PDB file of C-alpha atoms in Angstrom:
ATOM      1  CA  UNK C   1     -22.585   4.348 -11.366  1.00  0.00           C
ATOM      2  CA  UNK C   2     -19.418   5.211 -12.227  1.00  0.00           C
ATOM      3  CA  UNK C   3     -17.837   1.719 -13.470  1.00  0.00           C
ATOM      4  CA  UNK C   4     -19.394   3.039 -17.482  1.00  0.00           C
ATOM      5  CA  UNK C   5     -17.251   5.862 -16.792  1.00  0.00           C
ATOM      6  CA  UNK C   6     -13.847   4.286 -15.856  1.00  0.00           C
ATOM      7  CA  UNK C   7     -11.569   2.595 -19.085  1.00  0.00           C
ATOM      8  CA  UNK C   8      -8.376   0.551 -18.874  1.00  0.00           C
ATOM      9  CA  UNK C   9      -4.986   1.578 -21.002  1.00  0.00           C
ATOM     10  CA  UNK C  10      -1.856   1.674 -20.789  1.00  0.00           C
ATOM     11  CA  UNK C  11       0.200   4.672 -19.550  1.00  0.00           C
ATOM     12  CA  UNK C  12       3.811   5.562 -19.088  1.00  0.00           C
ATOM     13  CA  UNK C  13       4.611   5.927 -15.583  1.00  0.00           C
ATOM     14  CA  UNK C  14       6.491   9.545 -16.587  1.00  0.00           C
ATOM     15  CA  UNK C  15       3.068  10.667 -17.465  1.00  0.00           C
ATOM     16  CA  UNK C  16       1.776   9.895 -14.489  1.00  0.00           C
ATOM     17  CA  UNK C  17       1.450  12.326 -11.586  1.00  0.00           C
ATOM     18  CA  UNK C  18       0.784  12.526  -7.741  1.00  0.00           C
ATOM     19  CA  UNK C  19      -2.237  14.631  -7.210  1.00  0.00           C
ATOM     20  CA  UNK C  20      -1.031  17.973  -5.059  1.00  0.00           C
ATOM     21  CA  UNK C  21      -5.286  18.317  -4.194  1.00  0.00           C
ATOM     22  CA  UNK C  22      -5.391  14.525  -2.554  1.00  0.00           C
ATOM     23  CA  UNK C  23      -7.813  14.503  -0.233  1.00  0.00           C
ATOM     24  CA  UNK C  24      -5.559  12.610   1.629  1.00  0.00           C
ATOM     25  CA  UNK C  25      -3.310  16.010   2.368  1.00  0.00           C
ATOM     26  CA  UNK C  26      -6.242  18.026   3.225  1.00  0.00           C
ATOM     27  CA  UNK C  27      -6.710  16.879   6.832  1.00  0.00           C
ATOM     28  CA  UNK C  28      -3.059  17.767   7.992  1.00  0.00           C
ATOM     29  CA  UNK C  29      -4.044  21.514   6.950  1.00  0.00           C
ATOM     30  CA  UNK C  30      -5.503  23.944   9.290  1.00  0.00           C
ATOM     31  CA  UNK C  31      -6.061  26.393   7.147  1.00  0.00           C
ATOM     32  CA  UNK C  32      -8.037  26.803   3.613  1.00  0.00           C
ATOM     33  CA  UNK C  33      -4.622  26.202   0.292  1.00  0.00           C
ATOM     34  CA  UNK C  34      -5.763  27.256  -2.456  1.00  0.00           C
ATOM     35  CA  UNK C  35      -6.602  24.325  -5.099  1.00  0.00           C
ATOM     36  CA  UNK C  36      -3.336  23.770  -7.830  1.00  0.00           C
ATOM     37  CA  UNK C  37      -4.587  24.328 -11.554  1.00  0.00           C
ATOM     38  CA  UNK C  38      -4.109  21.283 -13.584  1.00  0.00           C
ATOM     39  CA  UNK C  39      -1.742  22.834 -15.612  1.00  0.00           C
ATOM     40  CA  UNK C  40       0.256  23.298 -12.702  1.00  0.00           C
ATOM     41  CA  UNK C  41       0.743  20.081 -11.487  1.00  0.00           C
ATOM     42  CA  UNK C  42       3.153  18.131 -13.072  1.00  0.00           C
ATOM     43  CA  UNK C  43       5.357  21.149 -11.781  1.00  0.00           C
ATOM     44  CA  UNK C  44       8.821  19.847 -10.372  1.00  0.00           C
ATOM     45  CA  UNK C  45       7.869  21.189  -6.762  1.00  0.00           C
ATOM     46  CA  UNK C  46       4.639  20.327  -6.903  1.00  0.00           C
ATOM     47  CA  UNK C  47       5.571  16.572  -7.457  1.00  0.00           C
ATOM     48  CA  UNK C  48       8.592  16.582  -4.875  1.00  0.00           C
ATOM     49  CA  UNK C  49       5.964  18.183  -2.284  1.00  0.00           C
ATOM     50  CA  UNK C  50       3.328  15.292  -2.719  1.00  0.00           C
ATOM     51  CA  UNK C  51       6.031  12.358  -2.669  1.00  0.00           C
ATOM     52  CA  UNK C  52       7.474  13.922   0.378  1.00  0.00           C
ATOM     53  CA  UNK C  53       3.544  14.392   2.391  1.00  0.00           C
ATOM     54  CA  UNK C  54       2.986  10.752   0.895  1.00  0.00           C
ATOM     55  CA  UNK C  55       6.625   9.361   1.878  1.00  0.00           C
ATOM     56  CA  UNK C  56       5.240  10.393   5.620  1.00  0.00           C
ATOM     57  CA  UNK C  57       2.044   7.780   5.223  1.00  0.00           C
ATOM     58  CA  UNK C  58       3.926   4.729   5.074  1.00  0.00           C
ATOM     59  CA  UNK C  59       4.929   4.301   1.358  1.00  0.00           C
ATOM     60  CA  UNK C  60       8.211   2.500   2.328  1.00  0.00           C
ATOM     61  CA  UNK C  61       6.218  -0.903   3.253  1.00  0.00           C
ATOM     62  CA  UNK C  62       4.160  -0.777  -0.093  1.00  0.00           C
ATOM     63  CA  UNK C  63       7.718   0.040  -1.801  1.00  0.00           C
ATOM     64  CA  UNK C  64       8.839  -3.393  -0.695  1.00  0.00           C
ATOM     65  CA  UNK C  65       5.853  -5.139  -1.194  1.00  0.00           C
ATOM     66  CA  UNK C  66       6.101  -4.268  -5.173  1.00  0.00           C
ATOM     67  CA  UNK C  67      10.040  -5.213  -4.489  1.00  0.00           C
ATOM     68  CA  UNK C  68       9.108  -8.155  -3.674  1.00  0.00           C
ATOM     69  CA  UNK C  69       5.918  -9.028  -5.204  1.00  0.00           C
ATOM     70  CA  UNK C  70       5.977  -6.937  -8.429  1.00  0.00           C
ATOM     71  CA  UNK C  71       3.792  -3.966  -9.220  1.00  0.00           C
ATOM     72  CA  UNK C  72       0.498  -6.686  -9.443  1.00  0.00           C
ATOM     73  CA  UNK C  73      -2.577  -5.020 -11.511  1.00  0.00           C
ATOM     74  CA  UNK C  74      -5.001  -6.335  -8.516  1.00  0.00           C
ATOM     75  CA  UNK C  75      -6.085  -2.745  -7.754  1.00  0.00           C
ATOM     76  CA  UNK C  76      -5.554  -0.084 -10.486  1.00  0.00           C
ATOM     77  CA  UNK C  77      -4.749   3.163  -9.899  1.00  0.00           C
ATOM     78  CA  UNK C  78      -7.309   5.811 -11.145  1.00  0.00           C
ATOM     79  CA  UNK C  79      -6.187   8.648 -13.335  1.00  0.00           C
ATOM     80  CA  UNK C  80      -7.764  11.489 -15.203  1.00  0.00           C
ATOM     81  CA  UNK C  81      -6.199  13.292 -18.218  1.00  0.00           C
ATOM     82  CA  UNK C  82      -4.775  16.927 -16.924  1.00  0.00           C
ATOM     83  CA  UNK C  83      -6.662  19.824 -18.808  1.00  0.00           C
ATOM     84  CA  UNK C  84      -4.446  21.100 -21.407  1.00  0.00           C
ATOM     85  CA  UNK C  85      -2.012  18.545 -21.037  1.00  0.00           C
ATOM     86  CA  UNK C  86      -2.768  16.005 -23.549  1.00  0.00           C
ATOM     87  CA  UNK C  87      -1.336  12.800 -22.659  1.00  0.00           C
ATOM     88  CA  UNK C  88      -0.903  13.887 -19.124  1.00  0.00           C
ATOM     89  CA  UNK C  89      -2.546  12.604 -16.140  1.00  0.00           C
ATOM     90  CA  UNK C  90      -3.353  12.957 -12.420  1.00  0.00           C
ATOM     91  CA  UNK C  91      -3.844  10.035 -10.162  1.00  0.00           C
ATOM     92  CA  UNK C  92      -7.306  10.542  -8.620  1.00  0.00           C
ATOM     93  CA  UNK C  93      -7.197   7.003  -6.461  1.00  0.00           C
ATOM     94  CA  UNK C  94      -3.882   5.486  -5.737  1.00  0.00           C
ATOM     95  CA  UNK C  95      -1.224   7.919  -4.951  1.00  0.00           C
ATOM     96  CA  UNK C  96       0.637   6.003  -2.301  1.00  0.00           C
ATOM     97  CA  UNK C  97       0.700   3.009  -4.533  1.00  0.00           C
ATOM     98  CA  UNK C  98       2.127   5.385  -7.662  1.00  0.00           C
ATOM     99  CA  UNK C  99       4.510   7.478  -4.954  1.00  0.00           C
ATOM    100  CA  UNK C 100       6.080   3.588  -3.898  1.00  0.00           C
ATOM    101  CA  UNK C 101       6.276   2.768  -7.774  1.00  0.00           C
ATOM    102  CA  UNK C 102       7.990   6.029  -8.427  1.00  0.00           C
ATOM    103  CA  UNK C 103      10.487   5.502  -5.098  1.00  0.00           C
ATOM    104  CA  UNK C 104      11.300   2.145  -6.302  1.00  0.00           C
ATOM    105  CA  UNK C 105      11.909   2.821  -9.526  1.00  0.00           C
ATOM    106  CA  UNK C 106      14.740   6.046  -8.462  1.00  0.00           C
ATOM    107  CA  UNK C 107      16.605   3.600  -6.077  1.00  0.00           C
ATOM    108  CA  UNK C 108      16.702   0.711  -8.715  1.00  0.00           C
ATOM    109  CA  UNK C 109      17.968   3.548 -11.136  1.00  0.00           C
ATOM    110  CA  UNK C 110      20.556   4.774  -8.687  1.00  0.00           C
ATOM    111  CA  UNK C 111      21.639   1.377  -7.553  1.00  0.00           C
ATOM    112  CA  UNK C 112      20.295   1.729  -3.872  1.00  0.00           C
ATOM    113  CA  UNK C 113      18.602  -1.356  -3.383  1.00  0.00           C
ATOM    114  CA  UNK C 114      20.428  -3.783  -1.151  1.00  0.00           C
ATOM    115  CA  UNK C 115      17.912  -6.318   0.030  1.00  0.00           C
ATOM    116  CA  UNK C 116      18.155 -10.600   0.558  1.00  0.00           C
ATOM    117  CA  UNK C 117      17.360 -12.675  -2.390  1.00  0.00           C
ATOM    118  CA  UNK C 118      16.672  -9.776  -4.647  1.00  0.00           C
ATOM    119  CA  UNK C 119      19.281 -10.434  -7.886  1.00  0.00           C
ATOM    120  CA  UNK C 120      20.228  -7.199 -10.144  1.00  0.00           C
ATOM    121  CA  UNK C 121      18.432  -9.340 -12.790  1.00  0.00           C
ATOM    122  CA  UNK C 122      15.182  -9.183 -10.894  1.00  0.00           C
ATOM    123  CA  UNK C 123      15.506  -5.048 -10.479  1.00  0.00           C
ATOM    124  CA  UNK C 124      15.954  -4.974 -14.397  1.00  0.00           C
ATOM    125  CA  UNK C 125      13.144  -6.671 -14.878  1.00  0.00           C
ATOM    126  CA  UNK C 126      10.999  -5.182 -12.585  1.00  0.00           C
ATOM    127  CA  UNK C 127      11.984  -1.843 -14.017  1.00  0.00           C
ATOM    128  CA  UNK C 128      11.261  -2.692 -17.367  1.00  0.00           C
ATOM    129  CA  UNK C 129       8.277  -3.714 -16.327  1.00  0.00           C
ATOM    130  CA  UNK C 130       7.070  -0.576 -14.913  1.00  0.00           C
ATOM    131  CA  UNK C 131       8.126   1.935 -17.484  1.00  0.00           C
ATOM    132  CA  UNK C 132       4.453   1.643 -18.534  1.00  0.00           C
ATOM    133  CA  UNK C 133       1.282   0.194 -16.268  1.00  0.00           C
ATOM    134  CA  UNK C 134      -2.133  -0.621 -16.747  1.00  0.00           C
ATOM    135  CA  UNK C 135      -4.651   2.600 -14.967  1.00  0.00           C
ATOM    136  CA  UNK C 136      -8.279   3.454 -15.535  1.00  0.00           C
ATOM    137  CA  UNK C 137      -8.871   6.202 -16.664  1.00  0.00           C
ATOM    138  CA  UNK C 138     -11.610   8.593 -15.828  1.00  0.00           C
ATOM    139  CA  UNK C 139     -13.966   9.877 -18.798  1.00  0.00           C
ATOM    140  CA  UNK C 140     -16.415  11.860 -16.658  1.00  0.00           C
ATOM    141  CA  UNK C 141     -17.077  15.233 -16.026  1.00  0.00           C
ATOM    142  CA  UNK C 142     -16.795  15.271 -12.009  1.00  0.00           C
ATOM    143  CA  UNK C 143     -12.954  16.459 -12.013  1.00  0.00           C
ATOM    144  CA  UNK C 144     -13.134  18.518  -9.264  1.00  0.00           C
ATOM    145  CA  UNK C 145     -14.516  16.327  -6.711  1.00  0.00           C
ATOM    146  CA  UNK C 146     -13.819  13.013  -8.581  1.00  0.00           C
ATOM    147  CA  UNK C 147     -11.130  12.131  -6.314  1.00  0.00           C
ATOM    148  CA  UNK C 148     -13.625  13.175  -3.076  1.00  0.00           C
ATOM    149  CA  UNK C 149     -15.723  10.274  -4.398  1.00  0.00           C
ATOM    150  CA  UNK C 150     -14.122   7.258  -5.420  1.00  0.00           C
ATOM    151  CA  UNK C 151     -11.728   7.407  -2.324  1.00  0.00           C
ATOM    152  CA  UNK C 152     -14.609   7.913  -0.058  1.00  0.00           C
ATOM    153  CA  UNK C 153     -15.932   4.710  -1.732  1.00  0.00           C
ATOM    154  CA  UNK C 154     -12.840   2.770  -1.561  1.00  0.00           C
ATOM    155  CA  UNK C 155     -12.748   4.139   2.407  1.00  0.00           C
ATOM    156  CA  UNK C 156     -15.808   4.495   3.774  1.00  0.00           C
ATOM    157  CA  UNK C 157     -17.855   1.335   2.438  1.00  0.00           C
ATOM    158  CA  UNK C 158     -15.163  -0.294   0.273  1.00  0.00           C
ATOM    159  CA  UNK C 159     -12.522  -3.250   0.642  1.00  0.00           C
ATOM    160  CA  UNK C 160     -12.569  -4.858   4.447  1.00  0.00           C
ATOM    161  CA  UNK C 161      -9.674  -5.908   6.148  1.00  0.00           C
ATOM    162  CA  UNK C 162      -8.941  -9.482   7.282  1.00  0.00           C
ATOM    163  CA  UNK C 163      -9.734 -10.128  10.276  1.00  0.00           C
ATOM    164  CA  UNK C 164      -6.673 -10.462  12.471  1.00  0.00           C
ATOM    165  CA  UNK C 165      -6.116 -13.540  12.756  1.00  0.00           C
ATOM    166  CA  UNK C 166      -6.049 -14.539   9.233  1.00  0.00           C
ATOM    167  CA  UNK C 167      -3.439 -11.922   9.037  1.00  0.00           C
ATOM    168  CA  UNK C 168      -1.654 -13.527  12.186  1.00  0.00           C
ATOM    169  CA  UNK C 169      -1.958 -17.208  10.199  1.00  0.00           C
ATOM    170  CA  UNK C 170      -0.841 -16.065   6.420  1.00  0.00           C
ATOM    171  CA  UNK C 171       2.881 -14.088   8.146  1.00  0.00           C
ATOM    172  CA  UNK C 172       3.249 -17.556  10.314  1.00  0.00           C
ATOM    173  CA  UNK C 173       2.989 -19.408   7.055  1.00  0.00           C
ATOM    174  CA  UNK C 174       5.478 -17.340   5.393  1.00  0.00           C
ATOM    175  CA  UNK C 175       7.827 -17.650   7.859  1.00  0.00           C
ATOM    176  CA  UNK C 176       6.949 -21.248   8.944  1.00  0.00           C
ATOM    177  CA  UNK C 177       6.925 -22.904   5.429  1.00  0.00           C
ATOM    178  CA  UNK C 178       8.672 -20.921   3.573  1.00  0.00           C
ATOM    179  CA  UNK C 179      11.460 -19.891   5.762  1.00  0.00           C
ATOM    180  CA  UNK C 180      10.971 -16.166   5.041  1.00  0.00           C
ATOM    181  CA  UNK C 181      12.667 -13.664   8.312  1.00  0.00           C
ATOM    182  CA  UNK C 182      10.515 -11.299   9.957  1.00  0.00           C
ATOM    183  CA  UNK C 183      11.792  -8.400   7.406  1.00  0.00           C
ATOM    184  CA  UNK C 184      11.553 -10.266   4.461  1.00  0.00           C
ATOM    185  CA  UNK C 185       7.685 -11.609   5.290  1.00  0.00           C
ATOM    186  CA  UNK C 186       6.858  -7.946   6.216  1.00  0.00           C
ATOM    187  CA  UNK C 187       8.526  -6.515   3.106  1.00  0.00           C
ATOM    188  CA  UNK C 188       5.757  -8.982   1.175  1.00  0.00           C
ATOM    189  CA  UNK C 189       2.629  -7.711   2.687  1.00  0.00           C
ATOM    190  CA  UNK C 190       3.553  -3.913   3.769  1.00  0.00           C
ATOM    191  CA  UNK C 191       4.200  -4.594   7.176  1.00  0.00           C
ATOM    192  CA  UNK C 192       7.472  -3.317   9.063  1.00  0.00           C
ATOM    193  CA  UNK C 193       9.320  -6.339  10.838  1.00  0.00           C
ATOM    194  CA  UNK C 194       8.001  -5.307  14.218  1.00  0.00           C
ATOM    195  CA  UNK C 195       4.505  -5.818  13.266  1.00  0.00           C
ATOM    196  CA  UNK C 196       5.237  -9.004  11.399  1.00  0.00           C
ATOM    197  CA  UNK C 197       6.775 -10.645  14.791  1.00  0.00           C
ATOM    198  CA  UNK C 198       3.552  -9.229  16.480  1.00  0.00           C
ATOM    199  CA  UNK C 199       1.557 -11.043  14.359  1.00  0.00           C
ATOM    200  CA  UNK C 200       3.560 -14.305  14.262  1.00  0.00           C
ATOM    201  CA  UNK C 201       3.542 -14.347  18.261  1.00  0.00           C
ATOM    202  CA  UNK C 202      -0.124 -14.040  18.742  1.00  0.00           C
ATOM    203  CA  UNK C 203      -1.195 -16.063  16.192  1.00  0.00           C
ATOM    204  CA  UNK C 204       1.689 -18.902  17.685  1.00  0.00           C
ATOM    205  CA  UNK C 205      -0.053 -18.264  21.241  1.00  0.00           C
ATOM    206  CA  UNK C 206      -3.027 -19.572  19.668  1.00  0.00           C
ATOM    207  CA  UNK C 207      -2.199 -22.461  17.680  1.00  0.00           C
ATOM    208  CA  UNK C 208      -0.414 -23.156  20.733  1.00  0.00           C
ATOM    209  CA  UNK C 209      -3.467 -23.330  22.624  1.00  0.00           C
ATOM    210  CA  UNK C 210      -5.399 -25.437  19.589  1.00  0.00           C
ATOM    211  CA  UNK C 211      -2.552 -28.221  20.236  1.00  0.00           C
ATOM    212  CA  UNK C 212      -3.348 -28.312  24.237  1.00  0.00           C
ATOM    213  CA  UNK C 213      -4.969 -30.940  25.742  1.00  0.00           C
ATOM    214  CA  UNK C 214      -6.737 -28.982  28.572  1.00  0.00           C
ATOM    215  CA  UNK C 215      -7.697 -26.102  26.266  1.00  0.00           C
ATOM    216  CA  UNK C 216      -8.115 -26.827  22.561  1.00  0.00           C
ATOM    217  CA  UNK C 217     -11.460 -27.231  22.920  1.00  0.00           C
ATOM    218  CA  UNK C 218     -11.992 -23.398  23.776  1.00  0.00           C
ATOM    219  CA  UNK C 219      -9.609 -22.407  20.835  1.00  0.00           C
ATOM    220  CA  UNK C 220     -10.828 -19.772  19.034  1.00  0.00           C
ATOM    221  CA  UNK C 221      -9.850 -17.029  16.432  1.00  0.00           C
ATOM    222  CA  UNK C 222     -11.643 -14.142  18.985  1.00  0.00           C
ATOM    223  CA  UNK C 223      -8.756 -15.006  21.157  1.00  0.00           C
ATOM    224  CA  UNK C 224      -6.173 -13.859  18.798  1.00  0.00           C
ATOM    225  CA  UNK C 225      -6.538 -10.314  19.996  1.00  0.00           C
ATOM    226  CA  UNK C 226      -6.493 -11.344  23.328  1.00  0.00           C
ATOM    227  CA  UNK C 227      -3.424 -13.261  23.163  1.00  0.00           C
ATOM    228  CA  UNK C 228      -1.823  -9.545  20.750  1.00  0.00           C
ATOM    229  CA  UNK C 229      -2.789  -7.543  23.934  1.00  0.00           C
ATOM    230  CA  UNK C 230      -0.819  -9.614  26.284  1.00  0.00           C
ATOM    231  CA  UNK C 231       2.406  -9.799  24.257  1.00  0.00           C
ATOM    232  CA  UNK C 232       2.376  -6.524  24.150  1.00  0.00           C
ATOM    233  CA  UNK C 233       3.254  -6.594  28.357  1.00  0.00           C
ATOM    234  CA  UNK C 234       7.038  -6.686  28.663  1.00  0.00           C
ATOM    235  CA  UNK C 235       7.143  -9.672  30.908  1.00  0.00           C
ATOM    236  CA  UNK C 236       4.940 -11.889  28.467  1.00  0.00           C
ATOM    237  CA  UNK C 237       7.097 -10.663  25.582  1.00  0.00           C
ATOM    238  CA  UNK C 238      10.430 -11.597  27.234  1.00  0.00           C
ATOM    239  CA  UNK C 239       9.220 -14.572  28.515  1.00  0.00           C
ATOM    240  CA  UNK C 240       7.855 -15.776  24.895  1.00  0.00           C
TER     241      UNK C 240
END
């Protein structure tokens, strides 16, 4: 329906801005906001607001993902151009991803980033890189509830997760084969260190029970949640 409506180009992240109406923000309110004009948001305070309601959603693992992967056009963000603001756009699918693009960017700028096997060569490049990015942009005529839409398509009968143990196997490959530490692995797929070693447990309790002779023949992937629930006991954990 709407894929006639949607064209790629190429846009200067500076003209790019976090949307202050995400639907995102409007279940933390209890109370009716009124709706910011278009020609209000690219406002300083608007802008500093939505990074800061994003920045409490878990931007910082999507921040190191692009550190470490790049900023990879696999999913485009989704803008429309503002009203009045030629040139100007809105993101109306993709915030977090633009607020951990525009996080990245002001620590590479103001020499912050201090992470393993990342070279100042590497954060030149990958700042370069970003000044502009490939979006789609949005030529219909739902603005107001555009945003409503495609993220309740995205959410609601969109992209599935793996199932958990195919995430449990790809972080004990990382680390396995290619030697990567629990921060590092987690930094590549959005995943905080603690999660990573979650995952690399389990899915190690289960390939451990592939390889034995009594019970390999009963192996199988629906026990990987089993075998997450009991690491997460103290005295399993400790003992691992």
């Amino acid at each position: 329906m709407y894929n006639d409506q949607l064209e790629e180009i190429e846009v200067a992240v500076a003209d790019i801005f976090l949307d202050p109406n995400n639907p995102r923000f409007w279940s933390e309110e209890s109370r009716r906001i009124p709706i910011v004009a278009d020609i209000k948001i690219p406002d300083e305070q608007q802008q500093i607001r939505a990074q800061e309601r994003l920045a409490s959603q878990g931007i910082d693992e999507l921040k190191y993902s692009m550190l470490r992967n790049g900023f990879l056009p696999l999913d485009r963000i989704v803008v429309r151009e503002l009203s009045g603001l030629s040139g100007k756009y809105v993101v109306i699918e993709g915030n977090r991803r633009l607020a951990a693009l525009k996080m990245l960017r002001e620590e590479i700028q103001n020499d912050l980033i201090d992470e393993s096997g990342i070279t100042p060569e590497k954060l030149r490049l990958l700042l370069d890189i970003t000044n502009q990015i490939r979006v789609l942009l949005y030529r219909g005529h739902e603005t107001g509830d555009i945003a409503w839409i495609l993220q309740g398509i995205r959410h609601i009968g969109g992209i599935k997760d793996w199932q958990p143990a195919q995430q449990g196997k790809l972080v004990a490959d990382q680390i396995d084969k290619e030697g990567l530490s629990l921060s590092e692995a987690g930094q590549r797929f959005g995943l905080t260190a603690q999660a990573v070693g979650k995952r690399y447990r389990s899915y190690k309790a289960l390939d451990q029970m592939r390889n034995d002779d009594e019970f390999q023949a009963k192996a199988d992937n629906k026990y990987y949640s089993l075998f997450e629930e009991a690491i997460r006991q103290k005295v399993v954990k400790n003992g691992w």
